[in-house]
Coordinates of C-alpha atoms and ligand atoms in Angstrom, one line a residue:
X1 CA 122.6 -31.2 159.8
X2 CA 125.4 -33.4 158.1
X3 CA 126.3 -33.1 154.9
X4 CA 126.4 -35.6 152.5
X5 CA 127.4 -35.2 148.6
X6 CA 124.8 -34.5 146.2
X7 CA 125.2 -37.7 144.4
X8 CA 123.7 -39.4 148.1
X9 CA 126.6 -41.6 148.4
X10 CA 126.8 -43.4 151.8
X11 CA 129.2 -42.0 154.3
X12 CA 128.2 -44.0 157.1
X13 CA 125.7 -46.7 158.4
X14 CA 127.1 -49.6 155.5
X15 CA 125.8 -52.6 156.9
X16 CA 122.4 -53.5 156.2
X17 CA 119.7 -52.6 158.8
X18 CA 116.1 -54.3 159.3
X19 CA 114.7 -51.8 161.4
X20 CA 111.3 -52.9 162.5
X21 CA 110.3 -55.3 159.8
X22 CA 109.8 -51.9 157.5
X23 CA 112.9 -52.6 155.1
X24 CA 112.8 -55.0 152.3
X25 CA 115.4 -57.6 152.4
X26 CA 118.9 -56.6 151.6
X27 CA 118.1 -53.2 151.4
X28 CA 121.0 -50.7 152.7
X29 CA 120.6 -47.8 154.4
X30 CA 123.0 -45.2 154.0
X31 CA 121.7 -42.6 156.6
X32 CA 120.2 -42.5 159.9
X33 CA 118.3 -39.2 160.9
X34 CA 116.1 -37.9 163.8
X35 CA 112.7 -35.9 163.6
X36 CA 112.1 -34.3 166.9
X37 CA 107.9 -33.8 167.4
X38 CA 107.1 -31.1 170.2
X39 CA 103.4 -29.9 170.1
X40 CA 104.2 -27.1 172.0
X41 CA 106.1 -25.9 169.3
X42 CA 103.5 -24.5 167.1
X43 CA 103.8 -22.0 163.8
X44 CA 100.1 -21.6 162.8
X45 CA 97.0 -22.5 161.8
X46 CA 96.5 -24.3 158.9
X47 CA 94.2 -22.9 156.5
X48 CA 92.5 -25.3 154.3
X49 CA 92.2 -22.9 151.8
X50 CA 96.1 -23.6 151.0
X51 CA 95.0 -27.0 149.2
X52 CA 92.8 -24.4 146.4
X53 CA 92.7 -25.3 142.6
X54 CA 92.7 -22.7 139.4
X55 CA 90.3 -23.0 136.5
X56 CA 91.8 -20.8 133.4
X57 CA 90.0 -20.9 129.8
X58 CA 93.1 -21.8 128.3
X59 CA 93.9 -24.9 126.1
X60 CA 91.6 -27.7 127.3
X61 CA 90.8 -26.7 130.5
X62 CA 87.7 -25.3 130.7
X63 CA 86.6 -26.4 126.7
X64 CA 87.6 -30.5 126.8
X65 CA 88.0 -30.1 130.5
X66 CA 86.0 -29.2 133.0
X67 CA 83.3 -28.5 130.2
X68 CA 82.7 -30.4 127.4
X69 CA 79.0 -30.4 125.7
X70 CA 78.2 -33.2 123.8
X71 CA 80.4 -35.7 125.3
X72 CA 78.8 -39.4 126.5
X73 CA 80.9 -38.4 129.8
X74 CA 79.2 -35.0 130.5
X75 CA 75.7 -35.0 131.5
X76 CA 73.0 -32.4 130.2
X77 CA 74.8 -29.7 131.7
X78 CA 78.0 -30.1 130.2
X79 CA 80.0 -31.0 132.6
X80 CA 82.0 -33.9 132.5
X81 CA 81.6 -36.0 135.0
X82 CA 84.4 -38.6 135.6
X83 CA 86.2 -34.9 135.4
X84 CA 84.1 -34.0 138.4
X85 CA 84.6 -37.4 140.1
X86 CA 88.5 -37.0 140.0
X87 CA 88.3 -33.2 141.3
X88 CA 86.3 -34.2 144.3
X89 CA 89.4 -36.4 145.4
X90 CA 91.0 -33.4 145.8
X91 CA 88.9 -31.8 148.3
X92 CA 89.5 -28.8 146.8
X93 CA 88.3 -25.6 149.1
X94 CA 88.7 -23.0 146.6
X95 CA 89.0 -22.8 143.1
X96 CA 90.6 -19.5 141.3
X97 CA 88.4 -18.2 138.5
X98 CA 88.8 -17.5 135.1
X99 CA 92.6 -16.7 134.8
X100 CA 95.5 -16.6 134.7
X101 CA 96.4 -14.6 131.8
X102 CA 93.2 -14.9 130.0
X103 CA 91.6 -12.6 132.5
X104 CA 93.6 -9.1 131.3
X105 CA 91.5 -9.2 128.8
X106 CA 87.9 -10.8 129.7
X107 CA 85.0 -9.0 130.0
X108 CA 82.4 -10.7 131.6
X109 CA 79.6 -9.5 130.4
X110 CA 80.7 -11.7 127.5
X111 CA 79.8 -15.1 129.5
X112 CA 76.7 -14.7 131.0
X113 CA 73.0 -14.9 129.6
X114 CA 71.6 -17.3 126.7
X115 CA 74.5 -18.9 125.0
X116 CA 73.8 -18.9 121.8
X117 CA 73.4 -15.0 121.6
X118 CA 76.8 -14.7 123.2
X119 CA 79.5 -13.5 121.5
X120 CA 82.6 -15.4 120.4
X121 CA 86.0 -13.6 120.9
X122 CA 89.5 -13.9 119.8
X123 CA 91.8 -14.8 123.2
X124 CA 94.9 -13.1 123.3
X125 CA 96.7 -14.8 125.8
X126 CA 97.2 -18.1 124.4
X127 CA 95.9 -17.5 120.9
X128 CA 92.1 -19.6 121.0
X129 CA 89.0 -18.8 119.7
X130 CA 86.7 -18.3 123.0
X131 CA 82.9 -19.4 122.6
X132 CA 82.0 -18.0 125.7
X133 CA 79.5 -20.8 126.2
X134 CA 81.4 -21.3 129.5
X135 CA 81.2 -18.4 132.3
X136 CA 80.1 -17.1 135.5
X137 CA 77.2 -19.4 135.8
X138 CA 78.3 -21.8 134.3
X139 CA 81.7 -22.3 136.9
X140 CA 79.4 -21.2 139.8
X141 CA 77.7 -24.6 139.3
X142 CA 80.4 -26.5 138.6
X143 CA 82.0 -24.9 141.5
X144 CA 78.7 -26.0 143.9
X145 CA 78.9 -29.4 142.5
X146 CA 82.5 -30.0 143.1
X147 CA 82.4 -28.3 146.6
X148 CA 84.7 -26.0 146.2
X149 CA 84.5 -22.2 146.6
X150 CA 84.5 -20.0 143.9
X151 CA 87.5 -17.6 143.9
X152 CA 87.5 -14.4 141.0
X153 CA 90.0 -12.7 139.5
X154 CA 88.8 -9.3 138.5
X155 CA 90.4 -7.9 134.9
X156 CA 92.6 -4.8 135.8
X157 CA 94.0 -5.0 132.3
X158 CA 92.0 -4.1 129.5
X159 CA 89.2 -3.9 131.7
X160 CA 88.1 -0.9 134.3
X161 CA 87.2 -0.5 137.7
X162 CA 83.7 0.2 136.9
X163 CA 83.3 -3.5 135.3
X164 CA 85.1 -4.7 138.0
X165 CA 82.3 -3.2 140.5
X166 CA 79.5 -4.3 138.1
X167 CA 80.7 -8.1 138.2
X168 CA 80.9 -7.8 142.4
X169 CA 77.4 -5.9 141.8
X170 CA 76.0 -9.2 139.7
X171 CA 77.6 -12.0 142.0
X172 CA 77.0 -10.5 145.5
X173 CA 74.0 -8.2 145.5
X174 CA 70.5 -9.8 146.1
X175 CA 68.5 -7.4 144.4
X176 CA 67.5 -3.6 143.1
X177 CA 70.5 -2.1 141.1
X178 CA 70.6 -3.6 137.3
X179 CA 73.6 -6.3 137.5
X180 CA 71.9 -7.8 140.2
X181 CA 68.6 -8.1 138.4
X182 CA 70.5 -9.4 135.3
X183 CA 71.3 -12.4 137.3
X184 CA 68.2 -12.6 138.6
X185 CA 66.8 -12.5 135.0
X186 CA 69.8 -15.3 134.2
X187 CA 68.1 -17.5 136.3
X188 CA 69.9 -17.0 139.9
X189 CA 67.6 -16.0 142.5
X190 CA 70.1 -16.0 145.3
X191 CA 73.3 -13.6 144.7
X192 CA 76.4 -15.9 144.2
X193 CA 78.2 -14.5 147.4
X194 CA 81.6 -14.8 146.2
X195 CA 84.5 -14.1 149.2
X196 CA 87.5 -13.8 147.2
X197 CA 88.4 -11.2 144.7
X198 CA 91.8 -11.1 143.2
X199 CA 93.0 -7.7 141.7
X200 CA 94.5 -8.8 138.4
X201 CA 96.6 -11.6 137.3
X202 CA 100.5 -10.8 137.4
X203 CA 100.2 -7.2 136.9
X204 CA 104.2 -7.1 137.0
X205 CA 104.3 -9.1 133.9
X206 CA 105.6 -7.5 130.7
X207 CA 103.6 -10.5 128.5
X208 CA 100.1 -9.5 130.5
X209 CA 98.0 -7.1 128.9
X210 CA 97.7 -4.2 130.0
X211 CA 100.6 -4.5 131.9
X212 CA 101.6 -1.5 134.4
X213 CA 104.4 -0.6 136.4
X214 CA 104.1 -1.1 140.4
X215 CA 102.6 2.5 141.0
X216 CA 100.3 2.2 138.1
X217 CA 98.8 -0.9 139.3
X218 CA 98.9 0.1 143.1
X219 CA 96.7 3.4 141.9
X220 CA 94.1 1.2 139.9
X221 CA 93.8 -1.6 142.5
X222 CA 93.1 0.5 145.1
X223 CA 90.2 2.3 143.5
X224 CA 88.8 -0.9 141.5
X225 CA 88.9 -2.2 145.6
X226 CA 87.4 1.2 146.9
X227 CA 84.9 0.4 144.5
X228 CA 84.4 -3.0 144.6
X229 CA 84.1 -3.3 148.7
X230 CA 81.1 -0.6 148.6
X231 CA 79.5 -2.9 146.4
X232 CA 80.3 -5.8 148.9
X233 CA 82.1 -4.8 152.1
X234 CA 83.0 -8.3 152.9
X235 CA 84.7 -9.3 150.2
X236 CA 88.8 -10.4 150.6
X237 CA 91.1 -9.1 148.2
X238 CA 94.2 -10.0 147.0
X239 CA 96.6 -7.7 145.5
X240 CA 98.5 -9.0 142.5
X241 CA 101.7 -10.0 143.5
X242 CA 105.6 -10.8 142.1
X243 CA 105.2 -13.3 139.4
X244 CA 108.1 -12.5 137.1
X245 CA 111.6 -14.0 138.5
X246 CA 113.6 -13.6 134.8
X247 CA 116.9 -12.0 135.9
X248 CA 116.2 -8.5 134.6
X249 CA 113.3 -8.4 136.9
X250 CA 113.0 -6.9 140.5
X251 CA 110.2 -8.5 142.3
X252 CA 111.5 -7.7 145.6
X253 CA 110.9 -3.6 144.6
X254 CA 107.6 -4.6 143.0
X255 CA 106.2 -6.4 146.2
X256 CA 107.5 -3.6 148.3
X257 CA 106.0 -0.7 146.3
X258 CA 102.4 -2.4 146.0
X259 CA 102.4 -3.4 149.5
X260 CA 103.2 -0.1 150.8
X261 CA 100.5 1.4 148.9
X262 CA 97.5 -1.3 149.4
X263 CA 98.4 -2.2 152.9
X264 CA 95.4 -0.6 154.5
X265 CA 93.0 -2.7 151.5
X266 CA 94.0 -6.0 151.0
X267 CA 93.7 -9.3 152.6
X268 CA 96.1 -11.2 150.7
X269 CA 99.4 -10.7 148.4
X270 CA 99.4 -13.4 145.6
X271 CA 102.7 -14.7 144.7
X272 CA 103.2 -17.3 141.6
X273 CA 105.9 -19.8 141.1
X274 CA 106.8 -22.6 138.6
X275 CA 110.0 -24.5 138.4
X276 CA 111.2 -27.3 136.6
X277 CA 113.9 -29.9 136.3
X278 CA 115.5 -27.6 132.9
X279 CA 118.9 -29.2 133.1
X280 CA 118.0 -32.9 133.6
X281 CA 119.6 -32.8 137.5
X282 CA 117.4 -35.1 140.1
X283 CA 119.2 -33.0 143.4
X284 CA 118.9 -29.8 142.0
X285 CA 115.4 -30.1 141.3
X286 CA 114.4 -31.4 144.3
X287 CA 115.4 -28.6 146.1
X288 CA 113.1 -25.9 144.2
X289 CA 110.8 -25.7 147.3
X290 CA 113.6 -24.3 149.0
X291 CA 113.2 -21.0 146.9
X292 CA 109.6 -21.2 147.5
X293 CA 109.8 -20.9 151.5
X294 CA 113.1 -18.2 151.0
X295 CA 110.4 -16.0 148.8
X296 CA 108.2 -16.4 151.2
X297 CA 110.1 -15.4 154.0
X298 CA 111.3 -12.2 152.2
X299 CA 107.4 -11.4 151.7
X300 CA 106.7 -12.1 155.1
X301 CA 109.2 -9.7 156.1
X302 CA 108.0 -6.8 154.3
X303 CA 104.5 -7.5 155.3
X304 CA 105.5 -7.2 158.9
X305 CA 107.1 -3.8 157.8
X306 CA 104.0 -2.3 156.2
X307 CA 101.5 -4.0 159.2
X308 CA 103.7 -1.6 161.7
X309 CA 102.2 1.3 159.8
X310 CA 98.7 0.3 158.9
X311 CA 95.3 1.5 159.5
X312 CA 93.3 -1.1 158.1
X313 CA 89.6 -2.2 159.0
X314 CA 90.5 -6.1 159.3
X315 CA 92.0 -7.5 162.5
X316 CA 94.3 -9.7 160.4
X317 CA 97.2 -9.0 158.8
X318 CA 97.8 -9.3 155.0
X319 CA 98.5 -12.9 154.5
X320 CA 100.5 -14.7 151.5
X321 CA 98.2 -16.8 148.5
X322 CA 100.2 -18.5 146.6
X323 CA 97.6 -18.7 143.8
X324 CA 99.7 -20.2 141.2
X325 CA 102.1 -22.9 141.6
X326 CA 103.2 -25.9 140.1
X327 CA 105.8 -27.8 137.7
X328 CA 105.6 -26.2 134.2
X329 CA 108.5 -26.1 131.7
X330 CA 108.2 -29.5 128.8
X331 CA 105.1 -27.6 127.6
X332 CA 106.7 -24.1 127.2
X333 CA 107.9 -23.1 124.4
X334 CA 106.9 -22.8 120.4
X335 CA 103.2 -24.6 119.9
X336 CA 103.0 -25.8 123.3
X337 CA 102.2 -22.1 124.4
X338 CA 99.1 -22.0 122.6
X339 CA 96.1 -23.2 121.0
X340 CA 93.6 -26.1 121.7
X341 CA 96.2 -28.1 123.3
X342 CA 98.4 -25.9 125.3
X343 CA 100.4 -26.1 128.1
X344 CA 99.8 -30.2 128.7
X345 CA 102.6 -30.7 130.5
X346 CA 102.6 -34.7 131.7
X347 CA 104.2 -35.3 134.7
X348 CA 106.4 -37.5 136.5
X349 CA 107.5 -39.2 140.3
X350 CA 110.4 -36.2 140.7
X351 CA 107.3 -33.7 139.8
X352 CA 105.1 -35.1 142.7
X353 CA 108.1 -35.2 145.2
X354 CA 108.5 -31.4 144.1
X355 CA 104.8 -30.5 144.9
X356 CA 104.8 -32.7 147.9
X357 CA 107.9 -30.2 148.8
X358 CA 105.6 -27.2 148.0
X359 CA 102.9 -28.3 150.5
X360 CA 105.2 -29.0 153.1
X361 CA 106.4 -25.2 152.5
X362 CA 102.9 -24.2 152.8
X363 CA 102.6 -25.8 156.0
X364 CA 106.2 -25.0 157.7
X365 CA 104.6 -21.2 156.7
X366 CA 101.6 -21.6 158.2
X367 CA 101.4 -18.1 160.0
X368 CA 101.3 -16.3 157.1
X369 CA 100.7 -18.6 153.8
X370 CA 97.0 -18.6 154.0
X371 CA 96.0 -19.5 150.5
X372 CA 97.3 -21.6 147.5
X373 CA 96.3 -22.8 144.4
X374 CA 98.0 -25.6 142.3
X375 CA 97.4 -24.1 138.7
X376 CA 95.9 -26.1 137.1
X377 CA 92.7 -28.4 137.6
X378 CA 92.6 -30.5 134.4
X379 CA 94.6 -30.9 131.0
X380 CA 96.7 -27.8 131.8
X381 CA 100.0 -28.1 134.0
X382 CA 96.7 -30.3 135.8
X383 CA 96.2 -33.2 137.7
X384 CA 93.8 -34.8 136.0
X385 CA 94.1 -35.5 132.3
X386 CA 91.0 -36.2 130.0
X387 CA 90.8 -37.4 126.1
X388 CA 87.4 -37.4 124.9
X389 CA 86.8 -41.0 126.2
X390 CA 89.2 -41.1 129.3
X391 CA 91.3 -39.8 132.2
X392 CA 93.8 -40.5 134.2
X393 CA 95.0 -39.4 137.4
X394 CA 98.7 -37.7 136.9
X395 CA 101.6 -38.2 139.6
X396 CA 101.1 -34.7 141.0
X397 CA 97.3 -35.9 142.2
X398 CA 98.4 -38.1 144.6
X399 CA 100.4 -35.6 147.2
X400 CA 97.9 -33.2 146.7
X401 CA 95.1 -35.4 147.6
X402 CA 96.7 -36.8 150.9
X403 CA 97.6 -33.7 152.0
X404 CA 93.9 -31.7 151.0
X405 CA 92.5 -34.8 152.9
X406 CA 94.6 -35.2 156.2
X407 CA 96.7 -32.0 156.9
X408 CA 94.9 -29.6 159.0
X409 CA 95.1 -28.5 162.7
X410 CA 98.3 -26.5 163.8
X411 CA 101.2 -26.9 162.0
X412 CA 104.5 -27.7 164.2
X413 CA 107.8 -26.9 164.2
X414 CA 110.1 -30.0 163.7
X415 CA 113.4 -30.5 164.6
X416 CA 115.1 -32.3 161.3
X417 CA 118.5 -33.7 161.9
X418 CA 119.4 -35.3 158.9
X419 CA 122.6 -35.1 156.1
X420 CA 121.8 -32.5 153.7
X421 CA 123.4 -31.8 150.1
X422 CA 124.8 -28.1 148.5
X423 CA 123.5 -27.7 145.0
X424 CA 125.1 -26.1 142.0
X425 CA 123.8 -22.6 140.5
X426 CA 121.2 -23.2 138.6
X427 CA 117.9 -22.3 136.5
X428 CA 115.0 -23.3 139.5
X429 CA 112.7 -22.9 135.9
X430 CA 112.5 -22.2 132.4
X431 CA 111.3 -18.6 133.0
X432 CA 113.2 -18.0 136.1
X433 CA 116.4 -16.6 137.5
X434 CA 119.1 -18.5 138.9
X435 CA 120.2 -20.0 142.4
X436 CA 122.3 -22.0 144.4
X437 CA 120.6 -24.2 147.4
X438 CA 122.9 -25.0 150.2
X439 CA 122.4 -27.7 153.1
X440 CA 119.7 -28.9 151.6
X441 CA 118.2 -31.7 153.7
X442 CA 117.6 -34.8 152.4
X443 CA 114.7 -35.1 154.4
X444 CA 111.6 -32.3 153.6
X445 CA 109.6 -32.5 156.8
X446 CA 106.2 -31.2 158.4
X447 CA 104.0 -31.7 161.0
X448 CA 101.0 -31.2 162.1
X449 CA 98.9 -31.5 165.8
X450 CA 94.6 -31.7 165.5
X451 CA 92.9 -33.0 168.2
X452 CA 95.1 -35.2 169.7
X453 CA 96.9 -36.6 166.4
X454 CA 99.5 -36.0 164.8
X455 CA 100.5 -36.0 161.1
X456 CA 103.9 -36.1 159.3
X457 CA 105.0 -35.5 155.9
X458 CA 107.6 -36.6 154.6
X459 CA 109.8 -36.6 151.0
X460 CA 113.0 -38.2 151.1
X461 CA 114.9 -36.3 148.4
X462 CA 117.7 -39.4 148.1
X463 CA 117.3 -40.9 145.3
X464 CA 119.0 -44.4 145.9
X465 CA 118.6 -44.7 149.7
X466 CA 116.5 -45.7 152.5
X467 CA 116.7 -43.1 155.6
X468 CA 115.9 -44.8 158.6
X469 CA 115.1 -42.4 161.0
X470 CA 114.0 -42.3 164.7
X471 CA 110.9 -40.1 165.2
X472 CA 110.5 -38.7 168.0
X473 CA 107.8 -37.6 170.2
X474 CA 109.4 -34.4 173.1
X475 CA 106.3 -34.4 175.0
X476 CA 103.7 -36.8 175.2
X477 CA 103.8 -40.5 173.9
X478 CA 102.9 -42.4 170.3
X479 CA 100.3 -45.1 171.4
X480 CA 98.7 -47.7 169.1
X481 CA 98.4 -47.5 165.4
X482 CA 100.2 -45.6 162.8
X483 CA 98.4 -45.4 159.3
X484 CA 101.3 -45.0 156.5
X485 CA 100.7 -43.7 152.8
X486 CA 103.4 -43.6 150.4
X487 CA 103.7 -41.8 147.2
X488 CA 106.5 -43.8 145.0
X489 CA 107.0 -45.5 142.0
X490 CA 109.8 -47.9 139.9
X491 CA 112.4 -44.7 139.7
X492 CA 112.2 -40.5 139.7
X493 CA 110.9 -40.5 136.0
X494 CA 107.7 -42.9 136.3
X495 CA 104.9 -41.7 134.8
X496 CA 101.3 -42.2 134.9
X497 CA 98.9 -42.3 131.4
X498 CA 96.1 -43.6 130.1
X499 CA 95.3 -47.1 131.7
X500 CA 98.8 -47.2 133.2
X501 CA 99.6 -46.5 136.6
X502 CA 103.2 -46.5 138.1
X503 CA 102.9 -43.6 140.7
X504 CA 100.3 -43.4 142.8
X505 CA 99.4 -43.4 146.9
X506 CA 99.9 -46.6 148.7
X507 CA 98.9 -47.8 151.9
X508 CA 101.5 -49.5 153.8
X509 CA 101.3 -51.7 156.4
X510 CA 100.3 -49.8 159.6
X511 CA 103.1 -49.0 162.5
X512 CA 102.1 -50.5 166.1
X513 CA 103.7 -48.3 169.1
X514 CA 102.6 -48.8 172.5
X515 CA 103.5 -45.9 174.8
X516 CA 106.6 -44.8 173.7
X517 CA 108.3 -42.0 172.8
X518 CA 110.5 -43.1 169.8
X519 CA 109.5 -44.7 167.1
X520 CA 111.5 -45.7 164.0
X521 CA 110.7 -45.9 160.1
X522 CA 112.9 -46.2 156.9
X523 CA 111.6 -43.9 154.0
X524 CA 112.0 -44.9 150.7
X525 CA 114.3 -43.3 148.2
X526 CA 112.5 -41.2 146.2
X527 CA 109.7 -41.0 148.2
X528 CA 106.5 -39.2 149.8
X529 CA 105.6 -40.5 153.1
X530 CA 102.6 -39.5 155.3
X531 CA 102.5 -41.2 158.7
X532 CA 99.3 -40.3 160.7
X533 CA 98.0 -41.2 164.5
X534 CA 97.5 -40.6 168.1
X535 CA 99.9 -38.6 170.3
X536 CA 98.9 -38.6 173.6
X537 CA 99.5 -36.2 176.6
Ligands
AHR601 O1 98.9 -21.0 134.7 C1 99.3 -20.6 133.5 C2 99.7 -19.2 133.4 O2 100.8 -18.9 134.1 C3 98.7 -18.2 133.9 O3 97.7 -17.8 132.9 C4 99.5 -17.0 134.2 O4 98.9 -16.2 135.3 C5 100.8 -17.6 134.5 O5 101.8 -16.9 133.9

């Protein structure tokens, strides 16, 4: 790697280069770097289920969302459907159900059976008045509609293990003991057969209620499991991971502990993340899905630690979910925390290049990230954004969608030689701790190899420059035609809104290669880049 300082000012390469008619006139580039593509150097699988989406009753999500009775764009149902329409383009796989913070103190009993004798309760979490017109039915069909498996999270708060069993008892059972004849009685013949079951939301948490220390939680999760796979033995669970990164917290000691003491039960540890750009500084930003992939690697570690030891029914090990992640800090503090309109944070090009960072993390992690959920689908911290006559698609939508469309197969392990940039110590969000990012590279980078092609992802972090950059192909050859989306817009703080686009994917014209082993491209400043097609043998 060469470094470069963080303000991308050229060091070499002054003169003006048209490299294969890709550059627009006059344009300089002020760096030249390599990516190095061997299929033979593979990481993982990809699993889709890393391109999931989270559905919280919180602000408008659900209520306004999802959800919204009455309105000319829902149909009898309630669901609204240019809402639907926009989800689809995410081909989400899963969908995390119904918090988030909200769940610590759901019951569900609450939301099922005839609406109107359901009871309305006060929500704690983010200070609403829940209807409870909205629940397990209800998401099931959404969820069936949208294509998307359903994904629970289990209340391990205020709630017991014995409601905890009852809800598995109501979803996956066909028929005999009484939750699964209340469904049947609700109107669902057929159990809902629901896979994944997450222990709790953010059980480290101090704000969640009914908040327990690690050994606490480890106790009750492993007997709301015990309980909970009798019900259903093929359920997957996922133990509530570190969520809280303020600088008085120790997340490493929290992940170790509950590991230790769920390694023989769970499928999955759930991590959560959210950063944002606090201090107003482009380069140090960009470089939040840096801690991302270092988190993940300390996880990763321990879980190899506690696999050593295990004696656990499943073949597979425990795997990482990110289940919550995404830009969140504008909508933070005083009245955007709660109500009818909370947390609507609206998003710009930097925030896209950041989540376009965070997939690319999920793919360089491939062995072991096997889940992830962008929290969340619509109006809050969301990709899609509704008032009640329209929607638009926000600037985090688009890298979402290219990479929940095209990224599958094995994911490889490049070789990036680019310069790269040291960051100063700083805030990576508004409820996190602080860090310092060095050799950052200007170029974020992954590949993947299915079935003979081969797709690359791309965010070039410089803000002012072009980086023309050879690719190149270590075994095999690149033959024939290259499809090339970009994800850009005028500068880093465009932003999409009603009947306005400025970010959005782009398809650009198509490369043309025949048998060779190098070819060459110039990424835009500020940039997302997906270049996708045949690499033969
Ligand atoms: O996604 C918003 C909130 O963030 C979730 O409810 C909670 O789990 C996290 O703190």
């Amino acid at each position: 790697m060469r470094k470069m300082n963080s303000a991308g000012t050229a060091t070499f390469f002054a003169a003006a280069m048209v490299v294969a008619g890709f550059l627009f006139a006059g344009q300089l580039t002020a760096q030249n770097a390599r990516i190095k593509i061997d299929i033979d150097r593979q990481i993982g699988e990809v699993n889709k289920n890393i391109y999931g989406n989270f559905v919280e009753h919180l602000g408008r999500c659900v209520y306004g969302g999802i959800y919204d009775e009455g309105s000319p764009l829902a149909d009898e149902s309630g669901i609204r459907l240019d809402v639907l329409e926009a989800a689809k383009g995410l081909n989400v796989p899963l969908t995390r159900y119904p918090g988030g913070n909200f769940v610590s103190n759901y019951h569900w009993k609450d939301g099922v059976g005839p609406k109107d004798e359901r009871p309305a309760r006060m929500e704690l979490a983010w200070a609403r008045l829940e209807s409870n017109r909205f629940g397990t039915n209800e998401f099931i069909d959404f969820a069936r509609r949208m294509g998307t498996e359903p994904y629970f999270a289990v209340n391990l708060g205020t709630g017991t293990i014995e409601e905890a069993q009852q809800w598995v008892e109501y979803c996956n059972v066909k028929e005999g003991p009484y939750y699964a004849e209340l469904r049947k009685q609700h109107g669902y013949a057929e159990p809902h057969n629901i896979t994944y079951w997450s222990l709790g939301n953010e059980m480290d948490g101090f704000w969640q209620m009914g908040h327990l220390n690690a050994e606490d939680y480890s106790k009750k999760a492993r007997e709301a499991a015990k309980l909970m796979k009798l019900t259903s033995p093929e359920i997957k669970l996922v133990a509530a991971g570190s969520s809280n990164y303020r600088p008085d917290a120790d997340p490493n000691e929290w992940n170790a502990t509950i590991l230790h003491e769920l390694r023989d039960v769970v499928d999955y540890i759930a991590l959560h993340i959210y950063v944002g750009n606090v201090a107003d500084n482009y380069y140090n930003y960009l470089s939040t899905p840096l801690v991302l992939e270092e988190r993940t690697q300390i996880v990763k570690g321990m879980i190899l630690k506690e696999m050593a030891y295990a004696q656990r029914e499943s073949d597979d090990p425990i795997y990482i979910a990110w289940d919550e992640y995404n830009v969140w800090y504008r909508a933070r503090v005083g009245e955007d925390m709660t109500g009818e309109r909370a947390l609507e944070e609206h998003y710009n090009l930097e925030d896209a290049l950041v989540i376009a960072g965070f997939l690319n993390a999920f793919i360089r992690n491939a062995d072991v990230v096997k889940m992830a959920n962008m929290a969340q689908l619509v109006n809050v911290i969301a990709p899609i954004f509704t008032s009640e006559t329209d929607m638009f698609k926000q600037t985090i939508y688009y890298p979402l969608a290219l990479f929940a469309n095209n990224v599958f197969g094995t994911a490889l392990d490049v070789a990036v030689d680019c310069e790269t940039y040291d960051t100063e110590e700083f805030f990576i969000g508004l409820a996190e701790s602080k860090t310092t990012q060095e050799d950052v590279p200007f170029l974020d980078v992954s590949a993947t190899y299915d079935d003979g092609q081969v797709v690359l992802c791309v965010v070039n972090r410089n803000k002012d420059q072009a980086i023309t950059t050879d690719l190149i192909a270590q075994e095999g050859l690149f033959d024939g035609e290259y499809e090339v989306y970009e994800v850009n817009g005028p500068d880093s703080k465009a932003q999409n809104d009603f009947a306005k686009t400025l970010v959005e994917t782009k398809s650009k014209p198509a490369l043309t290669v025949k048998k060779a082993d190098k070819m060459t491209y110039a990424f835009p400043p500020h940039s997302f880049t997906m270049i996708k097609g045949a690499l033969k043998n």
